[in-house]
PDB file of C-alpha atoms and ligand atoms in Angstrom:
ATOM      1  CA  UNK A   1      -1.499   3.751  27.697  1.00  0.00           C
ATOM      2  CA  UNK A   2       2.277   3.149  27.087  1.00  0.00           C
ATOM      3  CA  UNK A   3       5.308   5.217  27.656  1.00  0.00           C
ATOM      4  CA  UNK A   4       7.171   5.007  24.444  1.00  0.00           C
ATOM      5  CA  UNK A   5       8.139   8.371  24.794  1.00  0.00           C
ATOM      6  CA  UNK A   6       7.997  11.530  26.928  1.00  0.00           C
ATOM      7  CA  UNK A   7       4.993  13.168  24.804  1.00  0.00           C
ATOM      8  CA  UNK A   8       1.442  13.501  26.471  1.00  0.00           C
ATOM      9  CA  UNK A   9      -0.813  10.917  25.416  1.00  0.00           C
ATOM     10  CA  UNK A  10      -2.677  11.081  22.411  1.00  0.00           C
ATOM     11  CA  UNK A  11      -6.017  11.651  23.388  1.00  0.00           C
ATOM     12  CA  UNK A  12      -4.593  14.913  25.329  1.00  0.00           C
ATOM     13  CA  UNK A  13      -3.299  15.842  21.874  1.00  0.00           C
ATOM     14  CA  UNK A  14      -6.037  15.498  19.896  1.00  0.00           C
ATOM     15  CA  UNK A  15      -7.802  17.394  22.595  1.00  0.00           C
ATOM     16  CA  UNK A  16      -5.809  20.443  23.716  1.00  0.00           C
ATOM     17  CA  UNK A  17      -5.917  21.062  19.038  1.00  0.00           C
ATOM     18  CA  UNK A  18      -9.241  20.119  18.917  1.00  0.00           C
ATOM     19  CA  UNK A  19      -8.529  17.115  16.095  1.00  0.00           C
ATOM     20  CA  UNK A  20     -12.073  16.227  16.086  1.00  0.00           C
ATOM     21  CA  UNK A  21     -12.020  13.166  13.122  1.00  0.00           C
ATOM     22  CA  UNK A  22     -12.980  14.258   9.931  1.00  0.00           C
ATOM     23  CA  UNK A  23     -15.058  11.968   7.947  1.00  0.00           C
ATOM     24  CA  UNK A  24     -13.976  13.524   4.549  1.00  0.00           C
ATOM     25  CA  UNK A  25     -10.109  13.073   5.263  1.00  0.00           C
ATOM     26  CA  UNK A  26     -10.563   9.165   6.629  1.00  0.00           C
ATOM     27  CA  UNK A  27      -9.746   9.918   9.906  1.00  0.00           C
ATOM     28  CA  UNK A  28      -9.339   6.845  12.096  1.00  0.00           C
ATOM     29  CA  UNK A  29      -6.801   7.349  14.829  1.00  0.00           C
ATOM     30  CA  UNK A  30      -4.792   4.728  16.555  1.00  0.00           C
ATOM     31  CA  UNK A  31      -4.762   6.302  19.417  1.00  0.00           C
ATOM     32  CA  UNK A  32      -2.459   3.013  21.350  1.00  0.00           C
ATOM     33  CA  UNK A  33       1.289   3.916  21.115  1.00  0.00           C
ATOM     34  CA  UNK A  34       1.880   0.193  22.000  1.00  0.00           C
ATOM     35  CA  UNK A  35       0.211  -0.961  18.613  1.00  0.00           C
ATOM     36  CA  UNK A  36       2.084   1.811  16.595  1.00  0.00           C
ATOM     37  CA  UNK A  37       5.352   0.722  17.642  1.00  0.00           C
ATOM     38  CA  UNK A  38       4.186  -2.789  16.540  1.00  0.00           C
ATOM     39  CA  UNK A  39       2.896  -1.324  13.388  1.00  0.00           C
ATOM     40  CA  UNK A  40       6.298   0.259  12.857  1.00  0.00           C
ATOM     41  CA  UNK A  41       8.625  -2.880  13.868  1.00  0.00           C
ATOM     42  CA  UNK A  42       6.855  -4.334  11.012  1.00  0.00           C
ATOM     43  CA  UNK A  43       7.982  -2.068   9.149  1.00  0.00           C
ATOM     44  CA  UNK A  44      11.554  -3.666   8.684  1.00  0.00           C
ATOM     45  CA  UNK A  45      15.137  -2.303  10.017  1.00  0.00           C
ATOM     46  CA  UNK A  46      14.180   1.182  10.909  1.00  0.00           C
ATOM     47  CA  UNK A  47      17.386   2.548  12.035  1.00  0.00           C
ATOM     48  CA  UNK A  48      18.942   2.609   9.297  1.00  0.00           C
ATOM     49  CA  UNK A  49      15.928   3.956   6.834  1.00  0.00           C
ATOM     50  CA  UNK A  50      14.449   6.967   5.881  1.00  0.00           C
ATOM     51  CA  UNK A  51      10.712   6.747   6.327  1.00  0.00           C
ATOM     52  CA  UNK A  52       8.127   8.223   4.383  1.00  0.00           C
ATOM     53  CA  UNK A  53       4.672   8.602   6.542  1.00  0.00           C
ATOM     54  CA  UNK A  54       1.933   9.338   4.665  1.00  0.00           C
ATOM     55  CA  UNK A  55      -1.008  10.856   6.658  1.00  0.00           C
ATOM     56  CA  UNK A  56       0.689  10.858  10.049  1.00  0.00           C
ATOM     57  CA  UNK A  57      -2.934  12.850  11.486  1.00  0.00           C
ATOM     58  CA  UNK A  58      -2.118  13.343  15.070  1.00  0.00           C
ATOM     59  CA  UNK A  59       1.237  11.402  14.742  1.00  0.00           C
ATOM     60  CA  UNK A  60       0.757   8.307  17.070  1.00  0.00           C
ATOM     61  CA  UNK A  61       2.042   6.059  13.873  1.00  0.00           C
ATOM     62  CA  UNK A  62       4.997   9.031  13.436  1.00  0.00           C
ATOM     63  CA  UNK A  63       5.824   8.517  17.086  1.00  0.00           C
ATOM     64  CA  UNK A  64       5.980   4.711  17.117  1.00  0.00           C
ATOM     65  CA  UNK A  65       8.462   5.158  13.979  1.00  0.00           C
ATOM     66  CA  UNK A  66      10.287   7.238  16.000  1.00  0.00           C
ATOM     67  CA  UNK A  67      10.503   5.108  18.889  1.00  0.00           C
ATOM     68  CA  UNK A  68      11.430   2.422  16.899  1.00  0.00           C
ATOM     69  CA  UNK A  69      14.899   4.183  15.806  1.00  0.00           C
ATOM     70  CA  UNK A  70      13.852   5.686  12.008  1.00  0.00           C
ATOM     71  CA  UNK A  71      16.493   7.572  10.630  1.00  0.00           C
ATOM     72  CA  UNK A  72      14.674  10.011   9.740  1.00  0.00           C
ATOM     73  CA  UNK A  73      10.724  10.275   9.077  1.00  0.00           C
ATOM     74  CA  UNK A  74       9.139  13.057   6.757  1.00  0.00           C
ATOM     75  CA  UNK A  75       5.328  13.150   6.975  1.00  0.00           C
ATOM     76  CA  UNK A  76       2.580  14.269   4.621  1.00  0.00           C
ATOM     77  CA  UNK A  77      -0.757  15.073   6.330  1.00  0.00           C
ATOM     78  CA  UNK A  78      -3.383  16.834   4.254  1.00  0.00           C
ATOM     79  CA  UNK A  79      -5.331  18.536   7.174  1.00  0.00           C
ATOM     80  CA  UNK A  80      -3.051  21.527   8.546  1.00  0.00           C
ATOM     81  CA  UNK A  81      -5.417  21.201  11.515  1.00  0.00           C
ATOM     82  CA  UNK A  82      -2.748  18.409  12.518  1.00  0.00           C
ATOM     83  CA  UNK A  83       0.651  20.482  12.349  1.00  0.00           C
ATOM     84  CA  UNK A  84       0.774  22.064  15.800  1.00  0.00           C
ATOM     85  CA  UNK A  85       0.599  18.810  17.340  1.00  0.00           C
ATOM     86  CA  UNK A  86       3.188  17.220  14.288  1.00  0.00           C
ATOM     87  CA  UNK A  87       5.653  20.023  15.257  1.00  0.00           C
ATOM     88  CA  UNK A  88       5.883  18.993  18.762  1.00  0.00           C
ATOM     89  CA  UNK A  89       6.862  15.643  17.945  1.00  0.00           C
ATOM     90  CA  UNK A  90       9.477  17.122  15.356  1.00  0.00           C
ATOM     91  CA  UNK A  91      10.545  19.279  18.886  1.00  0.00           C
ATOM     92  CA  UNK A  92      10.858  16.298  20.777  1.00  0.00           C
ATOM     93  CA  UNK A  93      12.814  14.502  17.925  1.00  0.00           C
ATOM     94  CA  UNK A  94      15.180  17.037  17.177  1.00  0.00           C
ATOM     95  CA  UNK A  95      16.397  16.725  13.098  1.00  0.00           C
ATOM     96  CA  UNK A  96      14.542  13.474  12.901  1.00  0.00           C
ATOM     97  CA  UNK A  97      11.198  14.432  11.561  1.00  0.00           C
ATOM     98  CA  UNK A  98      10.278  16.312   8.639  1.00  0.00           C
ATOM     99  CA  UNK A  99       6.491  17.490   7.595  1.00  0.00           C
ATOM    100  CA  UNK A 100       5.165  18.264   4.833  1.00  0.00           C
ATOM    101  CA  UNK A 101       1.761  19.904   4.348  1.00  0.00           C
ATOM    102  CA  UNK A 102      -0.402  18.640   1.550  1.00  0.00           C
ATOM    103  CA  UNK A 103      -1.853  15.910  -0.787  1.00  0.00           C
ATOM    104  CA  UNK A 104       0.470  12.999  -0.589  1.00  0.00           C
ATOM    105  CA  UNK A 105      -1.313  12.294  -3.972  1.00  0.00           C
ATOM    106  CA  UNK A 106       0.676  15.343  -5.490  1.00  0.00           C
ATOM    107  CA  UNK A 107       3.975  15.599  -3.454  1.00  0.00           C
ATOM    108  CA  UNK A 108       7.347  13.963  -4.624  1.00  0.00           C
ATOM    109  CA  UNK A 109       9.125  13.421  -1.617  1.00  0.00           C
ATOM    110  CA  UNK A 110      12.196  12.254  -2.727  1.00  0.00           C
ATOM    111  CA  UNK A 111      14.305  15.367  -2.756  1.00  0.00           C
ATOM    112  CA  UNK A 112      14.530  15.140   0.628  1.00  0.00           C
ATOM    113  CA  UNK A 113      15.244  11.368   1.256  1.00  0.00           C
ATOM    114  CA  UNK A 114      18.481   8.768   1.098  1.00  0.00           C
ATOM    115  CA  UNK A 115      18.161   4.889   0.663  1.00  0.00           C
ATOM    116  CA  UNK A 116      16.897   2.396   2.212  1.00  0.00           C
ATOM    117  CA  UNK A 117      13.638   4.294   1.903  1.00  0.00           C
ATOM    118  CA  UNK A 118      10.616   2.533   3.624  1.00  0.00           C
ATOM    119  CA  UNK A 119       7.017   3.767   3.584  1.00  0.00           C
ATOM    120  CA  UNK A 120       4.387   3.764   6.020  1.00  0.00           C
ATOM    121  CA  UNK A 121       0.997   4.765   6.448  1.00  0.00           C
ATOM    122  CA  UNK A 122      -2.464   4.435   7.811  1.00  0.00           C
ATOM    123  CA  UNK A 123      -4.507   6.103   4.795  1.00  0.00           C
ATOM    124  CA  UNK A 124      -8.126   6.482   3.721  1.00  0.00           C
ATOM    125  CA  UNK A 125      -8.979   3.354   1.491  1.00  0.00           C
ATOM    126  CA  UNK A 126      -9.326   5.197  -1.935  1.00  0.00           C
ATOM    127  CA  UNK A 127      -6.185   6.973  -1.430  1.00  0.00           C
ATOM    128  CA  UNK A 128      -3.915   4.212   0.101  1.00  0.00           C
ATOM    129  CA  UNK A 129      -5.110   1.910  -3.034  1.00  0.00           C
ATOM    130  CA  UNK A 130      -4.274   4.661  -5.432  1.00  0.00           C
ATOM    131  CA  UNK A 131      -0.820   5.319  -4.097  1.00  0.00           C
ATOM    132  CA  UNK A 132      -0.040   1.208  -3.744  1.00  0.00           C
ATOM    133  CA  UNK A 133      -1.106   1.264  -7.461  1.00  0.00           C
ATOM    134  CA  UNK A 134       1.385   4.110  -8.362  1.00  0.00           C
ATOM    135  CA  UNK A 135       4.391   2.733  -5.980  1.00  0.00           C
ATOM    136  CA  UNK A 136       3.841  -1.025  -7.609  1.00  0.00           C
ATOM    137  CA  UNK A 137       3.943   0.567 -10.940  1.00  0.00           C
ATOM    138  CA  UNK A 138       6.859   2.894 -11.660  1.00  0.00           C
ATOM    139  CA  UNK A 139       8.529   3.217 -15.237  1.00  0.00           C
ATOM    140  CA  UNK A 140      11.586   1.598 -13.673  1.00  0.00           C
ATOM    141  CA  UNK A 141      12.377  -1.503 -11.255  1.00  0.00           C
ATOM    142  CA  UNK A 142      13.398  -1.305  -8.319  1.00  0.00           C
ATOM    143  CA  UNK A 143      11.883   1.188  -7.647  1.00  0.00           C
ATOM    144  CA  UNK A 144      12.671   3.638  -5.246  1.00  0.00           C
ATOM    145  CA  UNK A 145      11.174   2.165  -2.114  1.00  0.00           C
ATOM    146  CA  UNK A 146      12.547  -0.653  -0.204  1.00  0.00           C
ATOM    147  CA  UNK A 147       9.622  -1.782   1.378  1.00  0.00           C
ATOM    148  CA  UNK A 148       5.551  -0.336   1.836  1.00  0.00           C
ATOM    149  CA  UNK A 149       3.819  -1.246   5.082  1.00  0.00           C
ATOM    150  CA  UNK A 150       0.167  -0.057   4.359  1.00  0.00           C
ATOM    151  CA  UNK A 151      -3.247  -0.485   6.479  1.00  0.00           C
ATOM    152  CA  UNK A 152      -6.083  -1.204   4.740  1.00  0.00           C
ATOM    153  CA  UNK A 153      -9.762  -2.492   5.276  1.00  0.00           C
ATOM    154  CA  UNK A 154      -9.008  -5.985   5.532  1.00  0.00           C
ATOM    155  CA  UNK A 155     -11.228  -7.214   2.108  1.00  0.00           C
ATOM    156  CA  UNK A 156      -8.603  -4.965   0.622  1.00  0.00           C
ATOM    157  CA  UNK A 157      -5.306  -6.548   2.092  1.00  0.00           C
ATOM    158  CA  UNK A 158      -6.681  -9.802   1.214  1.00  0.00           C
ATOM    159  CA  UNK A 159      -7.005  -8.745  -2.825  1.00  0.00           C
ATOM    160  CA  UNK A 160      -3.253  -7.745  -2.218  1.00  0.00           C
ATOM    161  CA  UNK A 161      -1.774 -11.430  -1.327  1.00  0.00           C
ATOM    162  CA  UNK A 162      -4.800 -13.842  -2.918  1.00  0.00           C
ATOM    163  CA  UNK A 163      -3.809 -16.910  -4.877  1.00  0.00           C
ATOM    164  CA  UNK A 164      -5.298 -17.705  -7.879  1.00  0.00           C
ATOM    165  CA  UNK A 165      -8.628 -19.749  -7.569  1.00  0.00           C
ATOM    166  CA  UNK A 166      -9.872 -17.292  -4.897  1.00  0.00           C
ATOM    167  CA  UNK A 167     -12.663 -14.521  -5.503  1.00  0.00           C
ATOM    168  CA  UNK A 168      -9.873 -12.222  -3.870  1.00  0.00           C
ATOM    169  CA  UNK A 169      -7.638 -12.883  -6.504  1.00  0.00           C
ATOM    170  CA  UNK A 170      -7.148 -10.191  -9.200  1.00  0.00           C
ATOM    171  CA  UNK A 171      -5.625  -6.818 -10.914  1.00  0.00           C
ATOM    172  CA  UNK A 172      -3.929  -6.038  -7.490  1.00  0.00           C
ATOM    173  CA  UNK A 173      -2.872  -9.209  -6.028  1.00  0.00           C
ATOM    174  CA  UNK A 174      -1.239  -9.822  -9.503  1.00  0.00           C
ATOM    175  CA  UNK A 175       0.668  -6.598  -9.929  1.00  0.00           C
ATOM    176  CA  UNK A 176       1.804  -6.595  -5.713  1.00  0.00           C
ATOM    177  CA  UNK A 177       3.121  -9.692  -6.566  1.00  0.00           C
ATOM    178  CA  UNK A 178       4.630  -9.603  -9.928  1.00  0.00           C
ATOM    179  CA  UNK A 179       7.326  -7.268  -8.471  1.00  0.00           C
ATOM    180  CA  UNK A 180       6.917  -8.229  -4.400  1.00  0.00           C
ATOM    181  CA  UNK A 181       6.632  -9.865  -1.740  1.00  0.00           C
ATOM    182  CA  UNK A 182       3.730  -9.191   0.011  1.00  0.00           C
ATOM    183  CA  UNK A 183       2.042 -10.579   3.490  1.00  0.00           C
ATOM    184  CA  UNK A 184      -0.607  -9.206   5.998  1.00  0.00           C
ATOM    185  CA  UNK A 185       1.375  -8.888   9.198  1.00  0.00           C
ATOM    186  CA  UNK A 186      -1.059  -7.861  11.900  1.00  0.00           C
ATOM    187  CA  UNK A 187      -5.136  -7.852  11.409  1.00  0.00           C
ATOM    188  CA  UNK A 188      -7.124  -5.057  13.659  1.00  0.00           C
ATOM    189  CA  UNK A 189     -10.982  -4.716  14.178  1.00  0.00           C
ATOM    190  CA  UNK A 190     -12.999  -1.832  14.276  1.00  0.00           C
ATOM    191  CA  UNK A 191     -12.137  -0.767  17.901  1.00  0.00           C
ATOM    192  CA  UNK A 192      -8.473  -0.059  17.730  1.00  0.00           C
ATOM    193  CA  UNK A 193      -9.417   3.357  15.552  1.00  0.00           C
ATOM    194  CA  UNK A 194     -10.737   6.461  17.001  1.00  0.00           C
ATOM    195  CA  UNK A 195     -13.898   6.801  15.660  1.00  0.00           C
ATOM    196  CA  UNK A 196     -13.917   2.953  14.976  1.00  0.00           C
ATOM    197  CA  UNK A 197     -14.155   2.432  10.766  1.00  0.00           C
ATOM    198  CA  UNK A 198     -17.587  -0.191   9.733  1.00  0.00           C
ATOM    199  CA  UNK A 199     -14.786  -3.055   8.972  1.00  0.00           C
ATOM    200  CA  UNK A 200     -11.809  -4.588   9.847  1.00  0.00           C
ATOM    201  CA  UNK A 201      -8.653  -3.463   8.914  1.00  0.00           C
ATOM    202  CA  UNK A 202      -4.794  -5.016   8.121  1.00  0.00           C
ATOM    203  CA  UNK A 203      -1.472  -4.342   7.430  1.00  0.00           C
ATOM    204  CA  UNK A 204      -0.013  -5.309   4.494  1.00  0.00           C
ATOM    205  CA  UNK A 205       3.975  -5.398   4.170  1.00  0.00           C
ATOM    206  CA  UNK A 206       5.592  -5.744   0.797  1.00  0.00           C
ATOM    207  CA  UNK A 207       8.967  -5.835   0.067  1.00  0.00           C
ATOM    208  CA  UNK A 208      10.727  -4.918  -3.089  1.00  0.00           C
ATOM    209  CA  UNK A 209      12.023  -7.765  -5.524  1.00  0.00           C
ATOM    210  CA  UNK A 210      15.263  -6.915  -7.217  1.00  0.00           C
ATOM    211  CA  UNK A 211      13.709  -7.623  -9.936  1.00  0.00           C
ATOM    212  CA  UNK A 212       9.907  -8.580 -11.134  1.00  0.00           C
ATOM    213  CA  UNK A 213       9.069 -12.286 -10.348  1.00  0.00           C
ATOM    214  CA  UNK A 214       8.721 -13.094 -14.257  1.00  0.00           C
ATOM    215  CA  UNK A 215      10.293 -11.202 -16.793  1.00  0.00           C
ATOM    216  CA  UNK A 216       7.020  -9.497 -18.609  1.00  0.00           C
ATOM    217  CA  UNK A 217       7.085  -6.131 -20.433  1.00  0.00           C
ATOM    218  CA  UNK A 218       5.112  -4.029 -17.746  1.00  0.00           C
ATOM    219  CA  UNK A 219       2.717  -2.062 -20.180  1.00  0.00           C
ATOM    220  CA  UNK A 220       1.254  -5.408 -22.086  1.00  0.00           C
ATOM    221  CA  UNK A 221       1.197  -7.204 -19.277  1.00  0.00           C
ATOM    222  CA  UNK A 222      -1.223  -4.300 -17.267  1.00  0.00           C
ATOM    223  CA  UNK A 223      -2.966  -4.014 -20.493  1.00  0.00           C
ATOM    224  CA  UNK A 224      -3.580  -7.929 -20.038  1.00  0.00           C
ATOM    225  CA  UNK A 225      -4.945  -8.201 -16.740  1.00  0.00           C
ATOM    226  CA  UNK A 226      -6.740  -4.775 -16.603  1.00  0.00           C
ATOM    227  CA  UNK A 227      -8.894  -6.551 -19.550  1.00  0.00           C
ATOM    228  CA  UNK A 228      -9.407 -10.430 -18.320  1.00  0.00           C
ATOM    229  CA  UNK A 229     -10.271  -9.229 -14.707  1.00  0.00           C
ATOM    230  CA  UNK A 230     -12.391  -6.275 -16.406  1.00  0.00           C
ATOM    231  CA  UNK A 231     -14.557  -9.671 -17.473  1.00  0.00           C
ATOM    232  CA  UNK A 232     -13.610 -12.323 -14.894  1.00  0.00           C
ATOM    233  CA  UNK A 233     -16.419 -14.252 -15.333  1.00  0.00           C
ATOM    234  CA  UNK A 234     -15.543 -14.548 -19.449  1.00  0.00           C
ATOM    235  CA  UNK A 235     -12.920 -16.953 -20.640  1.00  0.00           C
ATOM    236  CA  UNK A 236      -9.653 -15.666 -21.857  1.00  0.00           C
ATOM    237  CA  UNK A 237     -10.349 -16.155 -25.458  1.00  0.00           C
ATOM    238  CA  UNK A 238     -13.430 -13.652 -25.357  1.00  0.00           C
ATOM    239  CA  UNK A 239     -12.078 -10.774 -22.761  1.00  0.00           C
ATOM    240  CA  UNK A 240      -8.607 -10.611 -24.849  1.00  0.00           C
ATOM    241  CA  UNK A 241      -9.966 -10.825 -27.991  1.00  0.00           C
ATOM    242  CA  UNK A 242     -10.165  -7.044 -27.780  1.00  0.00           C
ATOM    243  CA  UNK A 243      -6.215  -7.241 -27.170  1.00  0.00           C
ATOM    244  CA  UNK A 244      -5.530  -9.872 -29.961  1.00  0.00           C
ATOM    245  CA  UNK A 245      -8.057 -11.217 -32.492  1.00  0.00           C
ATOM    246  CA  UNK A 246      -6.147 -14.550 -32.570  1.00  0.00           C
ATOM    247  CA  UNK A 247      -6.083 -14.674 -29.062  1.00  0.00           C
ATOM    248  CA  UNK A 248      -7.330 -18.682 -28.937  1.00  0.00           C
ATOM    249  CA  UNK A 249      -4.698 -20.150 -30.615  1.00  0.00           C
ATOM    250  CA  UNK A 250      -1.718 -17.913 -28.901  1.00  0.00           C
ATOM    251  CA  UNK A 251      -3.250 -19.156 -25.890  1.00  0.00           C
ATOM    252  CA  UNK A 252      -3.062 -22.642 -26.394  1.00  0.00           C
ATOM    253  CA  UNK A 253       0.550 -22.121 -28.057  1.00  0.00           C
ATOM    254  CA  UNK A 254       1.471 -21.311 -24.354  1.00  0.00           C
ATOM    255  CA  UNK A 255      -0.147 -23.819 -22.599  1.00  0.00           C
ATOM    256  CA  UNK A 256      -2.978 -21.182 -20.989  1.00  0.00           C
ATOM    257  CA  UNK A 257      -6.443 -23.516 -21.617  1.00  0.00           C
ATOM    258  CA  UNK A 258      -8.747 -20.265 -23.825  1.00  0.00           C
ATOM    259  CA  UNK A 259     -11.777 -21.499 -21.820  1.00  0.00           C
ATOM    260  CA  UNK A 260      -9.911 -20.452 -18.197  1.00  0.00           C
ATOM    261  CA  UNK A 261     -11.573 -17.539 -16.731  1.00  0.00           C
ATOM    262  CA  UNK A 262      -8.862 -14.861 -15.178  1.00  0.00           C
ATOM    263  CA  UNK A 263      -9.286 -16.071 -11.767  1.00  0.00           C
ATOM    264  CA  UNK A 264      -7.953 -19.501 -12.915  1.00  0.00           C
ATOM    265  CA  UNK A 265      -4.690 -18.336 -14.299  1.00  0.00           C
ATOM    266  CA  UNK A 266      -1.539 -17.631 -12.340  1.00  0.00           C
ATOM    267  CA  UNK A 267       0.996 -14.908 -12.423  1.00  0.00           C
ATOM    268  CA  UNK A 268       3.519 -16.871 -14.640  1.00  0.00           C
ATOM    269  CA  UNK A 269       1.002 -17.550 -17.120  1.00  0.00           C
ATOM    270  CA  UNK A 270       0.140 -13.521 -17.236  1.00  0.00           C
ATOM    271  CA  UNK A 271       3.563 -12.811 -17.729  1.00  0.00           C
ATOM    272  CA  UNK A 272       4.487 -15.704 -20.501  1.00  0.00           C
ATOM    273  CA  UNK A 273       1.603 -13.693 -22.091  1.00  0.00           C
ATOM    274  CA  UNK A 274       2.549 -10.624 -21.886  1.00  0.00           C
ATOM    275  CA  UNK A 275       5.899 -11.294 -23.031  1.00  0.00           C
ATOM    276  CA  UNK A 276       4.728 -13.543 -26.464  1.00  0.00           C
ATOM    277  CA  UNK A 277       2.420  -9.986 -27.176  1.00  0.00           C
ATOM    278  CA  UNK A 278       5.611  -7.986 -27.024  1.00  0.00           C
TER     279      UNK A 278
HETATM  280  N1  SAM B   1      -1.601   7.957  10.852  1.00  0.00           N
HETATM  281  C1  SAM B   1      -2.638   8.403  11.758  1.00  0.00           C
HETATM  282  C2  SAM B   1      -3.020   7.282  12.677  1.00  0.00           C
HETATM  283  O1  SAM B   1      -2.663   6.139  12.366  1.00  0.00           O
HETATM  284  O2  SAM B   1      -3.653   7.534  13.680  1.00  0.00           O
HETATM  285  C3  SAM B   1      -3.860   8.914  10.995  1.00  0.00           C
HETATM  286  C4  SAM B   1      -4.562   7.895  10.150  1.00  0.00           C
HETATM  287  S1  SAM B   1      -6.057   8.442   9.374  1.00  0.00           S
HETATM  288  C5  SAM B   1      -6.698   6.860   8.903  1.00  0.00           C
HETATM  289  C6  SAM B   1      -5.572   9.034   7.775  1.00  0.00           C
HETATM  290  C7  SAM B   1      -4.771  10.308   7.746  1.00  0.00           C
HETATM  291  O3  SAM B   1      -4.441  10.602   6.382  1.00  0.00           O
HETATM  292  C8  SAM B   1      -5.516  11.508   8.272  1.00  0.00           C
HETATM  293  O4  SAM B   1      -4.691  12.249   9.132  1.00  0.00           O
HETATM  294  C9  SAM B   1      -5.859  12.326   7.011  1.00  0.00           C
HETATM  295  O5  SAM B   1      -5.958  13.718   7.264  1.00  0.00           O
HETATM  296  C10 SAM B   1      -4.669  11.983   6.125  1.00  0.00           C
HETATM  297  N2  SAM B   1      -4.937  12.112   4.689  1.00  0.00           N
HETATM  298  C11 SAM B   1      -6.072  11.835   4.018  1.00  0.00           C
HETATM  299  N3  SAM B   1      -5.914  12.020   2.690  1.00  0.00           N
HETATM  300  C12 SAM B   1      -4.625  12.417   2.525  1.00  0.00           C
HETATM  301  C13 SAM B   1      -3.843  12.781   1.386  1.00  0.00           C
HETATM  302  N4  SAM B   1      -4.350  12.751   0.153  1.00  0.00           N
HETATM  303  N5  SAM B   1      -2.558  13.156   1.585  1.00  0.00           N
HETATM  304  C14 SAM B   1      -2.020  13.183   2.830  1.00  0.00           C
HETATM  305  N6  SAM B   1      -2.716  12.851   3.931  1.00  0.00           N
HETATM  306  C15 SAM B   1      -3.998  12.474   3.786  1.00  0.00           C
END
């Protein structure tokens, strides 16, 4: 076990508050303090960042942020079984980490923030796809995150950074791209967690564009893909009939063949769509 810091270890943590894993809330723990400073140098230039942790559980991800020199950190844990042990990190750290008790799904954090902001998190699947939906989608770009270092089951980083032409490829790899850069920086089986998860897991790091790859109005071009992936197996000209009835020959205006099935068509293509629908 490492000695990034003075705290006990985390296994004496979760055992002195009895932070038995809890199926319902995702709880995996990365319990090695060497891997969650990793996890947080790949999070970018810490030092001079505010950090946004969402569901920090016993805190060994908080603490490797820490470590690593963030600004500051605020934290968002849904079970309040985990603040007695959060707090004494916050002790240990004095001014440099904040918690917040409660569904990261319904807090706005960013009353208490300055930028650079970066977030970070080790969440449960459906919520960590949910919130990478919401933070890749805001009414304005940039948005107000510099950078989002997420873990998720691996099948699920790969959708994020597929190319077209792969069975990977789709709604999310299209809209994490469209306005980011995005890469899997570290892959992790099933026995770095505490209780191990079914699959492998990876961290996915995307970094803000100044502005989206293509120019695209946002709304059309989410109402695009949302319908050809909604039939991948179709060809364009029947899945977006439902979007335009003369969908064939717009298609072959731009150069996108109407027999191509979504997986076939790349993210300029989308967005030279999008944009000729207005
Ligand atoms: N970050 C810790 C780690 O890496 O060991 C815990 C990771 S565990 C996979 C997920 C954490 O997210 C749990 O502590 C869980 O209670 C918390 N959580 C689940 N749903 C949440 C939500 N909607 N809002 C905030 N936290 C949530």
């Amino acid at each position: 076990m490492s000695q990034i810091d003075a705290l006990p270890p985390l296994r004496d943590v979760i055992a002195r508050h009895d932070l038995r894993a809890k199926k319902a809330l995702g709880q995996n723990f990365l319990l090695d303090l060497n891997l969650t400073a990793r996890i947080a140098r790949a999070a970018g230039d810490l030092a001079g960042s505010d950090v946004i942790e969402v569901g920090p559980g016993p805190g060994g991800l908080t603490r490797g942020l820490l470590a690593e020199g963030a600004r500051k950190v605020l934290a968002i844990e849904k079970d309040p079984r985990c603040a007695p042990a959060l707090a004494e990190i916050a002790a240990a750290y004095p001014g440099r980490l904040q918690v917040l008790m409660g569904d990261a799904l319904k807090i706005d954090p960013l009353d208490h923030l300055s930028p650079p902001i970066r977030i970070v998190a080790n969440l449960p699947y459906n919520v960590g796809t949910e919130l990478l939906i919401r933070w890749l989608t805001p009414p304005e770009w940039p948005p107000f995150w510099a950078s989002l270092t997420l873990m998720f089951q691996k099948e699920v980083a790969e959708r994020i950074v597929a190319k077209p032409g792969s069975k990977a490829y789709g709604r999310l790899a299209l809209l994490a791209q469209w306005r980011a850069d995005a890469r899997i920086v570290l892959t992790l089986p099933p026995g770095a967690f505490t209780p191990p998860p079914k699959v492998d897991s990876a961290v996915v790091h995307l970094t803000a564009l100044p502005e989206p790859r293509y120019p695209a109005p946002a709304g059309t071009l989410e109402r695009v893909i949302a319908a050809a992936f909604n039939q991948r197996r179709k060809m364009l000209r029947a899945s977006l009939r439902g979007i335009d009835p003369a969908i064939e020959s717009r298609l072959e205006r731009l150069g996108i063949p109407p027999t191509a099935r979504a997986e076939e068509v790349d993210l300029r293509h989308f967005c030279l769509l999008a944009s000729d629908l207005g």
